[in-house]
Amino acid sequence: MEIRVNLELKAETAPRAVRRGDVIVAIDVLRCSSTIITALTNGAKAVIPVETVREAEKMREMNPEYLLAGERRGLKPRGFDMGNSPLEFTREKVEGREIVLTTTSGTKALRRSEGARWVLVGAFLNARSAARKALQLAVKEGLDITLLTAGKRGRFSLEDFICAGAIAEELKVAGDTTLSDGAKAANLAYQTAKEDLLGTLQRGEHAQYLVKIGLEEDVEFCSQLNRYEVAPIYRDGVVRLWNRQL
Amino acid sequence: MEIRVNLELKAETAPRAVRRGDVIVAIDVLRCSSTIITALTNGAKAVIPVETVREAEKMREMNPEYLLAGERRGLKPRGFDMGNSPLEFTREKVEGREIVLTTTSGTKALRRSEGARWVLVGAFLNARSAARKALQLAVKEGLDITLLTAGKRGRFSLEDFICAGAIAEELKVAGDTTLSDGAKAANLAYQTAKEDLLGTLQRGEHAQYLVKIGLEEDVEFCSQLNRYEVAPIYRDGVVRLWNRQL
């Protein structure tokens, strides 16, 4: 059975994918998805995405053992344990911990995907694993797939689009899939971008902002393709690794 | 002065470009833009885009000398002189004539662009000329540029996105421009697509529909890069060639 690969370009249109009943892969390369993937790979028990700083603070009041992480304008909010740099989420800091995470766009993409049967977290760091897990679920349950790029404040994001193209590439290789026009376009962009992935991503608008506030290492880290073999799943408001999910 | 090149992905978001005060290049490769460009190149005096079949019919009632052209589901509406195939707009048929044109997405993109100071019609057929004219106007008047892809019923269109990338390429070469994330992504997709432009476009969803209803020649015709050196301008509800405009 052929699986269709759709593309939605911002958090706000995630409900379309939910209505289609698709397996959703939520992509926010800089940096929410990359941070979640890194935190869980380094042993965090769970990441709980919330939309506001206040919501994060209230959650910790009720659960003092939680770590608070996130960003506003790229920087750590006052009183938080960590910002939104994946490099901060070391094994020493996160192993065995639950982390409340609030970011501008990525957490919104996850929250807007609620109601979908399966929501995976994807980035360059786990492109292949996210693609394979999405395909496995889609085949097993007779569903299509939506690649959901988070965007930045409702705007097109270069790095998320190219990452959708990288995941589409894995889906093309691994299964009997048809790419929608949007997924095809992202894949074409990825074909050019992969020749110099870091250089291409560095020219993106949000990457340039991150470099300006001193976070160029984050851009480099998040540009690594298939560094981790994990497929985080978002369910009931919490992201966990697949193998700990069931 | 550096000019920013923005991208809007569907007719519905044209008003954003109008609010920014940008020079707009409206792109509907299959087939509205290509048809307008061909008709004007072959001597049509003007093309008048309207949104509904009824509007087109009323306009002819008042102006019996006008030609009626357009499509619904790709096919010529009953009683019209021509469909929306650029191949129909030969010099014999169109020279010296005014043509009322109604199509599903392209005419909508033009109508939604009303209020912009300059609206150009772009396609592969005139990519270079459209880019150069847009740049000339932007430089002269201190404006930015928006590439507006018409899409199909609010959906992403592969051929329009790649064409935006081709026009962005000309803008990069010809002037001091910064591409937005969206324009950069379209340009990356174009870099891959140009290796086999026709083959890539043929895999698009709307191209496949056109082939299915017997219009494969239109897809081939519309894939020709820089066949014509014209820059149609939409103003006061009418599209004319630049040199006849002033």
Short mmCIF file of C-alpha atoms in Angstrom, two decimals:
data_model
loop_
_atom_site.label_atom_id
_atom_site.label_comp_id
_atom_site.label_asym_id
_atom_site.label_seq_id
_atom_site.Cartn_x
_atom_site.Cartn_y
_atom_site.Cartn_z
CA MET A 1 0.00 0.00 0.00
CA GLU A 2 1.39 3.35 -1.07
CA ILE A 3 1.86 5.94 1.65
CA ARG A 4 1.44 9.62 0.90
CA VAL A 5 3.95 12.05 2.43
CA ASN A 6 2.39 15.47 3.08
CA LEU A 7 4.03 18.69 4.20
CA GLU A 8 2.62 21.36 6.50
CA LEU A 9 4.71 24.51 6.74
CA LYS A 10 3.83 25.89 10.16
CA ALA A 11 2.55 24.95 13.58
CA GLU A 12 -0.76 26.67 12.85
CA THR A 13 -1.66 24.17 10.10
CA ALA A 14 -0.91 21.06 12.17
CA PRO A 15 -4.67 20.53 12.70
CA ARG A 16 -4.99 19.70 8.97
CA ALA A 17 -2.64 16.76 9.49
CA VAL A 18 -4.60 15.73 12.58
CA ARG A 19 -7.83 15.76 10.54
CA ARG A 20 -6.22 13.61 7.84
CA GLY A 21 -5.29 11.10 10.53
CA ASP A 22 -1.61 11.22 9.52
CA VAL A 23 1.43 10.13 11.46
CA ILE A 24 3.05 13.51 12.19
CA VAL A 25 6.78 14.18 12.30
CA ALA A 26 7.20 17.56 14.04
CA ILE A 27 10.39 19.35 12.95
CA ASP A 28 12.03 22.32 14.68
CA VAL A 29 15.72 21.98 13.90
CA LEU A 30 16.77 25.21 15.64
CA ARG A 31 16.39 24.12 18.29
CA CYS A 32 13.43 22.50 19.99
CA SER A 33 13.45 19.14 18.20
CA SER A 34 17.23 18.88 18.40
CA THR A 35 17.15 19.63 22.11
CA ILE A 36 14.45 17.05 22.85
CA ILE A 37 16.32 14.39 20.86
CA THR A 38 19.59 15.14 22.64
CA ALA A 39 18.02 15.24 26.10
CA LEU A 40 16.30 11.88 25.64
CA THR A 41 19.39 10.30 24.08
CA ASN A 42 21.34 11.42 27.15
CA GLY A 43 18.95 9.66 29.48
CA ALA A 44 16.23 12.18 30.32
CA LYS A 45 13.12 10.24 31.32
CA ALA A 46 10.70 12.62 29.64
CA VAL A 47 10.37 16.06 28.08
CA ILE A 48 7.14 17.94 28.74
CA PRO A 49 6.59 20.71 26.18
CA VAL A 50 4.48 23.66 27.36
CA GLU A 51 3.61 26.88 25.56
CA THR A 52 4.25 29.57 28.17
CA VAL A 53 6.88 30.37 30.78
CA ARG A 54 4.11 30.69 33.38
CA GLU A 55 2.82 27.21 32.54
CA ALA A 56 6.34 25.83 32.98
CA GLU A 57 6.73 27.54 36.35
CA LYS A 58 3.40 26.27 37.62
CA MET A 59 4.31 22.75 36.58
CA ARG A 60 7.47 22.92 38.63
CA GLU A 61 5.64 24.32 41.63
CA MET A 62 3.62 21.12 41.61
CA ASN A 63 6.64 18.93 40.77
CA PRO A 64 9.77 20.42 42.41
CA GLU A 65 11.99 17.66 41.01
CA TYR A 66 11.38 18.73 37.38
CA LEU A 67 14.04 20.63 35.46
CA LEU A 68 12.92 23.84 33.73
CA ALA A 69 14.29 24.55 30.25
CA GLY A 70 13.48 26.77 27.30
CA GLU A 71 13.96 30.09 25.60
CA ARG A 72 12.44 33.41 24.77
CA ARG A 73 14.20 35.28 21.94
CA GLY A 74 16.72 32.45 22.02
CA LEU A 75 17.74 33.04 25.65
CA LYS A 76 17.06 31.22 28.93
CA PRO A 77 14.15 32.71 30.88
CA ARG A 78 14.99 33.96 34.38
CA GLY A 79 14.94 31.24 37.03
CA PHE A 80 15.15 28.36 34.53
CA ASP A 81 17.73 25.56 34.91
CA MET A 82 18.66 25.46 31.24
CA GLY A 83 18.14 27.34 28.01
CA ASN A 84 17.28 25.66 24.72
CA SER A 85 20.79 24.70 23.62
CA PRO A 86 21.07 20.94 23.01
CA LEU A 87 24.67 21.17 24.24
CA GLU A 88 23.41 21.95 27.74
CA PHE A 89 21.48 18.70 27.97
CA THR A 90 24.41 16.51 29.01
CA ARG A 91 24.02 13.10 30.64
CA GLU A 92 25.26 14.56 33.94
CA LYS A 93 22.46 17.08 33.96
CA VAL A 94 19.51 15.20 32.52
CA GLU A 95 19.85 11.46 33.20
CA GLY A 96 16.72 10.14 34.86
CA ARG A 97 15.13 13.58 34.98
CA GLU A 98 11.86 15.00 33.69
CA ILE A 99 12.29 18.28 31.83
CA VAL A 100 9.65 20.93 31.24
CA LEU A 101 10.50 22.71 27.98
CA THR A 102 8.99 25.90 26.57
CA THR A 103 10.16 27.31 23.24
CA THR A 104 8.70 29.79 20.78
CA SER A 105 7.72 27.53 17.88
CA GLY A 106 8.65 23.91 18.46
CA THR A 107 6.51 23.30 21.51
CA LYS A 108 3.62 24.97 19.69
CA ALA A 109 3.96 22.51 16.80
CA LEU A 110 3.71 19.62 19.24
CA ARG A 111 0.73 21.06 21.13
CA ARG A 112 -1.09 21.82 17.86
CA SER A 113 -0.55 18.19 16.83
CA GLU A 114 -2.54 16.87 19.74
CA GLY A 115 -5.25 14.52 18.60
CA ALA A 116 -2.99 12.79 16.08
CA ARG A 117 -2.54 9.11 16.77
CA TRP A 118 1.24 9.33 16.44
CA VAL A 119 3.47 12.39 16.76
CA LEU A 120 7.22 11.90 16.35
CA VAL A 121 9.95 14.47 16.93
CA GLY A 122 12.32 14.88 13.98
CA ALA A 123 15.48 16.85 13.21
CA PHE A 124 18.69 16.29 11.26
CA LEU A 125 20.11 14.54 14.34
CA ASN A 126 17.64 11.65 13.95
CA ALA A 127 16.32 12.08 10.38
CA ARG A 128 16.70 8.43 9.40
CA SER A 129 15.29 7.01 12.63
CA ALA A 130 12.33 9.39 12.60
CA ALA A 131 11.59 8.47 8.98
CA ARG A 132 11.79 4.73 9.62
CA LYS A 133 9.62 4.84 12.71
CA ALA A 134 7.04 7.00 10.93
CA LEU A 135 6.99 4.58 8.01
CA GLN A 136 6.67 1.57 10.27
CA LEU A 137 3.69 3.10 12.06
CA ALA A 138 2.09 4.27 8.81
CA VAL A 139 2.40 0.84 7.17
CA LYS A 140 1.17 -1.00 10.23
CA GLU A 141 -1.89 1.18 10.70
CA GLY A 142 -2.65 2.17 7.10
CA LEU A 143 -1.96 5.87 7.63
CA ASP A 144 -0.26 8.62 5.65
CA ILE A 145 2.57 10.79 6.96
CA THR A 146 2.81 14.56 7.49
CA LEU A 147 6.12 16.33 7.86
CA LEU A 148 5.29 19.37 9.97
CA THR A 149 7.82 22.20 9.96
CA ALA A 150 7.38 24.43 12.98
CA GLY A 151 8.45 27.68 11.32
CA LYS A 152 9.24 30.79 13.32
CA ARG A 153 6.28 32.92 14.40
CA GLY A 154 4.21 31.58 11.52
CA ARG A 155 6.99 32.13 8.99
CA PHE A 156 8.78 29.77 6.66
CA SER A 157 11.92 28.23 8.13
CA LEU A 158 14.79 27.27 5.83
CA GLU A 159 16.35 24.68 8.13
CA ASP A 160 13.03 22.99 8.91
CA PHE A 161 12.12 22.80 5.21
CA ILE A 162 15.48 21.25 4.30
CA CYS A 163 15.16 18.81 7.20
CA ALA A 164 11.71 17.80 5.92
CA GLY A 165 13.49 17.13 2.62
CA ALA A 166 16.09 14.96 4.37
CA ILE A 167 13.37 12.93 6.09
CA ALA A 168 11.48 12.68 2.77
CA GLU A 169 14.68 11.28 1.24
CA GLU A 170 14.75 8.51 3.84
CA LEU A 171 11.06 7.82 3.27
CA LYS A 172 11.63 7.53 -0.50
CA VAL A 173 14.46 5.08 0.02
CA ALA A 174 12.82 2.99 2.71
CA GLY A 175 9.28 2.54 1.51
CA ASP A 176 6.52 2.70 -1.06
CA THR A 177 5.77 6.39 -0.74
CA THR A 178 4.41 9.23 -2.90
CA LEU A 179 5.60 12.70 -2.01
CA SER A 180 3.14 15.60 -2.20
CA ASP A 181 4.25 18.69 -4.11
CA GLY A 182 5.45 20.27 -0.87
CA ALA A 183 7.43 17.22 0.23
CA LYS A 184 8.92 16.93 -3.29
CA ALA A 185 10.00 20.58 -3.21
CA ALA A 186 11.61 20.12 0.21
CA ASN A 187 13.41 17.05 -1.08
CA LEU A 188 14.71 18.96 -4.13
CA ALA A 189 16.00 21.70 -1.81
CA TYR A 190 17.67 19.07 0.36
CA GLN A 191 19.44 17.56 -2.69
CA THR A 192 21.24 20.87 -3.20
CA ALA A 193 21.67 21.67 0.48
CA LYS A 194 23.27 18.35 1.44
CA GLU A 195 26.39 19.25 -0.56
CA ASP A 196 27.12 21.79 2.19
CA LEU A 197 24.53 21.28 4.88
CA LEU A 198 26.12 23.42 7.59
CA GLY A 199 26.95 26.24 5.17
CA THR A 200 23.41 26.26 3.83
CA LEU A 201 21.81 26.22 7.27
CA GLN A 202 24.11 29.01 8.48
CA ARG A 203 22.60 31.27 5.82
CA GLY A 204 19.10 30.83 7.28
CA GLU A 205 17.50 33.72 9.10
CA HIS A 206 17.13 32.06 12.50
CA ALA A 207 20.65 30.59 12.33
CA GLN A 208 21.98 34.08 11.71
CA TYR A 209 20.08 35.33 14.75
CA LEU A 210 21.50 32.53 16.89
CA VAL A 211 25.04 33.32 15.70
CA LYS A 212 24.44 36.96 16.58
CA ILE A 213 23.57 36.07 20.19
CA GLY A 214 26.63 33.80 20.46
CA LEU A 215 25.04 30.41 19.78
CA GLU A 216 26.89 29.39 16.61
CA GLU A 217 27.87 26.07 18.22
CA ASP A 218 24.19 25.17 18.42
CA VAL A 219 23.79 25.66 14.67
CA GLU A 220 26.77 23.36 14.04
CA PHE A 221 25.51 20.73 16.45
CA CYS A 222 21.97 20.73 15.04
CA SER A 223 23.30 20.31 11.45
CA GLN A 224 24.63 16.81 12.10
CA LEU A 225 22.76 14.24 10.04
CA ASN A 226 21.77 10.98 11.74
CA ARG A 227 23.95 11.41 14.79
CA TYR A 228 21.38 9.66 16.96
CA GLU A 229 19.22 6.62 16.34
CA VAL A 230 16.18 7.55 18.34
CA ALA A 231 12.57 8.33 17.53
CA PRO A 232 10.95 10.38 20.31
CA ILE A 233 7.18 10.06 20.55
CA TYR A 234 4.88 12.78 21.87
CA ARG A 235 1.84 11.39 23.62
CA ASP A 236 -0.46 12.60 26.39
CA GLY A 237 1.54 15.81 26.66
CA VAL A 238 4.91 14.11 27.15
CA VAL A 239 7.80 13.18 24.83
CA ARG A 240 9.58 9.90 25.52
CA LEU A 241 11.82 7.59 23.58
CA TRP A 242 9.97 4.92 21.66
CA ASN A 243 11.38 2.00 23.65
CA ARG A 244 10.41 3.58 26.96
CA GLN A 245 6.99 4.46 25.63
CA LEU A 246 5.45 1.01 25.60
CA MET B 1 20.76 49.51 -1.37
CA GLU B 2 20.06 45.87 -0.68
CA ILE B 3 16.72 44.53 -1.81
CA ARG B 4 14.96 41.78 0.10
CA VAL B 5 13.30 39.00 -1.87
CA ASN B 6 10.30 37.57 -0.04
CA LEU B 7 8.14 34.56 -0.90
CA GLU B 8 4.41 34.13 -0.39
CA LEU B 9 3.12 30.63 -1.06
CA LYS B 10 -0.50 31.20 -2.05
CA ALA B 11 -2.90 33.75 -3.46
CA GLU B 12 -4.52 34.17 -0.04
CA THR B 13 -1.36 35.67 1.49
CA ALA B 14 -0.80 38.22 -1.29
CA PRO B 15 -2.18 40.99 0.97
CA ARG B 16 0.92 40.61 3.18
CA ALA B 17 3.08 41.59 0.22
CA VAL B 18 0.73 44.48 -0.54
CA ARG B 19 1.08 45.70 3.07
CA ARG B 20 4.89 45.50 2.84
CA GLY B 21 4.71 47.70 -0.26
CA ASP B 22 6.65 45.13 -2.31
CA VAL B 23 6.93 44.79 -6.07
CA ILE B 24 4.99 41.54 -6.62
CA VAL B 25 5.80 38.89 -9.21
CA ALA B 26 2.71 36.69 -9.49
CA ILE B 27 3.56 33.14 -10.59
CA ASP B 28 1.14 30.51 -11.89
CA VAL B 29 3.19 28.37 -14.25
CA LEU B 30 0.38 25.90 -15.04
CA ARG B 31 -1.04 27.77 -16.72
CA CYS B 32 -2.37 31.26 -16.07
CA SER B 33 0.92 33.19 -16.08
CA SER B 34 2.24 31.23 -19.06
CA THR B 35 -0.96 31.90 -20.98
CA ILE B 36 -0.92 35.64 -20.27
CA ILE B 37 2.74 35.90 -21.28
CA THR B 38 2.14 33.99 -24.51
CA ALA B 39 -0.98 35.94 -25.42
CA LEU B 40 0.71 39.31 -24.94
CA THR B 41 3.84 38.19 -26.77
CA ASN B 42 1.63 37.18 -29.68
CA GLY B 43 0.12 40.63 -29.88
CA ALA B 44 -2.90 40.62 -27.61
CA LYS B 45 -3.59 44.20 -26.55
CA ALA B 46 -4.61 43.31 -22.99
CA VAL B 47 -5.58 40.42 -20.72
CA ILE B 48 -8.30 41.12 -18.15
CA PRO B 49 -8.25 38.56 -15.33
CA VAL B 50 -11.56 37.96 -13.56
CA GLU B 51 -12.42 35.51 -10.83
CA THR B 52 -15.68 33.95 -12.02
CA VAL B 53 -17.16 32.63 -15.26
CA ARG B 54 -20.19 34.84 -14.70
CA GLU B 55 -18.00 37.94 -14.34
CA ALA B 56 -16.29 37.04 -17.62
CA GLU B 57 -19.62 36.60 -19.40
CA LYS B 58 -20.95 39.92 -18.12
CA MET B 59 -17.83 41.68 -19.27
CA ARG B 60 -18.33 40.35 -22.78
CA GLU B 61 -21.99 41.34 -22.79
CA MET B 62 -20.78 44.90 -22.31
CA ASN B 63 -17.83 44.50 -24.72
CA PRO B 64 -18.83 42.09 -27.51
CA GLU B 65 -15.42 42.42 -29.18
CA TYR B 66 -13.59 40.82 -26.23
CA LEU B 67 -12.37 37.23 -26.42
CA LEU B 68 -13.39 34.95 -23.53
CA ALA B 69 -10.79 32.49 -22.23
CA GLY B 70 -10.20 30.38 -19.16
CA GLU B 71 -10.72 27.07 -17.42
CA ARG B 72 -12.61 25.22 -14.77
CA ARG B 73 -11.02 21.90 -13.76
CA GLY B 74 -8.54 22.55 -16.56
CA LEU B 75 -11.18 22.68 -19.31
CA LYS B 76 -12.75 25.49 -21.35
CA PRO B 77 -16.07 26.69 -19.92
CA ARG B 78 -19.07 26.39 -22.26
CA GLY B 79 -19.43 29.29 -24.67
CA PHE B 80 -15.84 30.51 -24.23
CA ASP B 81 -13.58 31.20 -27.22
CA MET B 82 -10.54 29.57 -25.74
CA GLY B 83 -9.43 27.46 -22.80
CA ASN B 84 -6.34 28.16 -20.73
CA SER B 85 -3.75 26.46 -22.95
CA PRO B 86 -1.02 28.91 -23.98
CA LEU B 87 -0.79 27.02 -27.29
CA GLU B 88 -4.25 28.30 -28.22
CA PHE B 89 -3.18 31.94 -27.98
CA THR B 90 -1.63 32.18 -31.44
CA ARG B 91 -0.96 35.45 -33.20
CA GLU B 92 -3.80 34.70 -35.65
CA LYS B 93 -6.28 34.47 -32.81
CA VAL B 94 -5.15 37.13 -30.39
CA GLU B 95 -3.34 39.94 -32.20
CA GLY B 96 -4.86 43.30 -31.34
CA ARG B 97 -7.51 41.70 -29.14
CA GLU B 98 -8.56 42.13 -25.53
CA ILE B 99 -8.96 38.85 -23.69
CA VAL B 100 -11.00 38.22 -20.55
CA LEU B 101 -9.37 35.35 -18.65
CA THR B 102 -10.73 33.40 -15.70
CA THR B 103 -8.69 30.59 -14.10
CA THR B 104 -8.86 28.83 -10.75
CA SER B 105 -5.76 30.18 -9.00
CA GLY B 106 -3.74 32.51 -11.18
CA THR B 107 -6.36 35.18 -11.64
CA LYS B 108 -7.01 35.05 -7.90
CA ALA B 109 -3.33 35.76 -7.19
CA LEU B 110 -3.53 38.85 -9.40
CA ARG B 111 -6.77 40.11 -7.88
CA ARG B 112 -5.46 39.58 -4.34
CA SER B 113 -2.38 41.63 -5.27
CA GLU B 114 -4.45 44.72 -6.00
CA GLY B 115 -3.18 47.71 -4.06
CA ALA B 116 0.46 46.85 -4.75
CA ARG B 117 2.26 49.55 -6.67
CA TRP B 118 3.69 47.09 -9.17
CA VAL B 119 2.45 43.60 -10.03
CA LEU B 120 4.34 41.63 -12.69
CA VAL B 121 3.36 38.31 -14.24
CA GLY B 122 6.10 35.67 -14.07
CA ALA B 123 6.61 32.11 -15.30
CA PHE B 124 9.47 30.03 -16.66
CA LEU B 125 8.75 31.49 -20.10
CA ASN B 126 9.86 34.97 -18.98
CA ALA B 127 11.77 34.29 -15.72
CA ARG B 128 14.75 36.47 -16.57
CA SER B 129 12.73 39.38 -17.92
CA ALA B 130 10.33 39.33 -14.98
CA ALA B 131 13.26 39.30 -12.54
CA ARG B 132 15.04 42.17 -14.27
CA LYS B 133 11.97 44.34 -14.50
CA ALA B 134 11.11 43.67 -10.83
CA LEU B 135 14.64 44.57 -9.82
CA GLN B 136 14.63 47.72 -11.90
CA LEU B 137 11.39 48.91 -10.30
CA ALA B 138 12.53 47.93 -6.80
CA VAL B 139 15.84 49.79 -7.15
CA LYS B 140 14.24 52.85 -8.66
CA GLU B 141 11.57 53.17 -6.00
CA GLY B 142 13.36 51.73 -2.96
CA LEU B 143 11.05 48.73 -2.61
CA ASP B 144 11.49 45.04 -1.80
CA ILE B 145 10.24 42.19 -3.98
CA THR B 146 7.74 39.41 -3.27
CA LEU B 147 7.58 36.27 -5.37
CA LEU B 148 3.96 35.16 -5.07
CA THR B 149 3.20 31.56 -6.02
CA ALA B 150 -0.47 31.11 -6.80
CA GLY B 151 -0.79 27.53 -5.56
CA LYS B 152 -3.80 25.40 -6.35
CA ARG B 153 -6.85 25.90 -4.16
CA GLY B 154 -4.69 27.20 -1.34
CA ARG B 155 -2.19 24.35 -1.68
CA PHE B 156 1.52 24.31 -2.33
CA SER B 157 2.44 24.09 -6.01
CA LEU B 158 5.69 22.39 -7.04
CA GLU B 159 6.04 24.15 -10.39
CA ASP B 160 5.33 27.61 -8.96
CA PHE B 161 7.82 27.09 -6.13
CA ILE B 162 10.55 26.00 -8.54
CA CYS B 163 9.76 28.93 -10.82
CA ALA B 164 10.08 31.29 -7.84
CA GLY B 165 13.51 29.70 -7.37
CA ALA B 166 14.40 30.36 -11.02
CA ILE B 167 13.39 34.01 -10.70
CA ALA B 168 15.31 34.25 -7.40
CA GLU B 169 18.35 32.93 -9.28
CA GLU B 170 18.10 35.78 -11.79
CA LEU B 171 17.64 38.27 -8.95
CA LYS B 172 20.77 36.97 -7.21
CA VAL B 173 22.80 37.31 -10.38
CA ALA B 174 21.48 40.68 -11.45
CA GLY B 175 21.39 42.72 -8.27
CA ASP B 176 22.23 43.37 -4.65
CA THR B 177 19.57 41.16 -3.10
CA THR B 178 19.02 39.16 0.09
CA LEU B 179 16.74 36.15 -0.22
CA SER B 180 14.33 35.38 2.62
CA ASP B 181 14.32 31.81 3.95
CA GLY B 182 11.45 30.95 1.60
CA ALA B 183 13.12 32.42 -1.47
CA LYS B 184 16.36 30.65 -0.53
CA ALA B 185 14.55 27.32 -0.22
CA ALA B 186 12.88 27.81 -3.61
CA ASN B 187 16.25 28.64 -5.13
CA LEU B 188 17.80 25.48 -3.64
CA ALA B 189 14.95 23.43 -5.11
CA TYR B 190 15.49 25.10 -8.48
CA GLN B 191 19.21 24.21 -8.42
CA THR B 192 18.28 20.53 -8.38
CA ALA B 193 15.26 20.86 -10.66
CA LYS B 194 17.07 22.71 -13.46
CA GLU B 195 19.08 19.57 -14.27
CA ASP B 196 15.84 18.12 -15.63
CA LEU B 197 13.26 20.87 -15.52
CA LEU B 198 10.59 19.21 -17.63
CA GLY B 199 10.99 15.84 -15.89
CA THR B 200 10.74 17.47 -12.47
CA LEU B 201 7.69 19.53 -13.38
CA GLN B 202 5.97 16.50 -14.91
CA ARG B 203 6.06 14.84 -11.49
CA GLY B 204 4.04 17.69 -9.94
CA GLU B 205 0.45 17.05 -8.94
CA HIS B 206 -1.19 19.58 -11.23
CA ALA B 207 1.01 18.57 -14.19
CA GLN B 208 -0.12 14.99 -13.69
CA TYR B 209 -3.73 16.12 -13.73
CA LEU B 210 -3.15 18.08 -16.94
CA VAL B 211 -1.53 15.03 -18.56
CA LYS B 212 -4.50 12.94 -17.50
CA ILE B 213 -6.92 15.27 -19.32
CA GLY B 214 -4.72 15.26 -22.43
CA LEU B 215 -2.80 18.51 -21.95
CA GLU B 216 0.76 17.18 -21.74
CA GLU B 217 1.86 19.60 -24.46
CA ASP B 218 0.96 22.48 -22.17
CA VAL B 219 3.28 21.16 -19.48
CA GLU B 220 6.11 20.93 -22.00
CA PHE B 221 5.45 24.40 -23.36
CA CYS B 222 5.27 26.01 -19.92
CA SER B 223 8.59 24.42 -18.86
CA GLN B 224 10.63 26.46 -21.34
CA LEU B 225 12.98 28.81 -19.56
CA ASN B 226 13.31 32.37 -20.88
CA ARG B 227 11.59 31.73 -24.18
CA TYR B 228 10.12 35.23 -24.16
CA GLU B 229 11.62 38.55 -23.16
CA VAL B 230 8.54 40.28 -21.84
CA ALA B 231 7.42 41.56 -18.44
CA PRO B 232 3.63 41.85 -18.30
CA ILE B 233 2.33 44.38 -15.77
CA TYR B 234 -1.03 44.11 -14.01
CA ARG B 235 -2.55 47.48 -13.27
CA ASP B 236 -6.09 48.79 -12.86
CA GLY B 237 -7.47 45.32 -13.46
CA VAL B 238 -5.66 44.77 -16.77
CA VAL B 239 -2.41 43.03 -17.80
CA ARG B 240 -0.40 44.67 -20.56
CA LEU B 241 3.18 44.47 -21.76
CA TRP B 242 5.48 46.94 -20.10
CA ASN B 243 6.25 48.92 -23.24
CA ARG B 244 2.56 49.35 -24.04
CA GLN B 245 1.81 50.29 -20.47
CA LEU B 246 3.37 53.72 -20.40
#
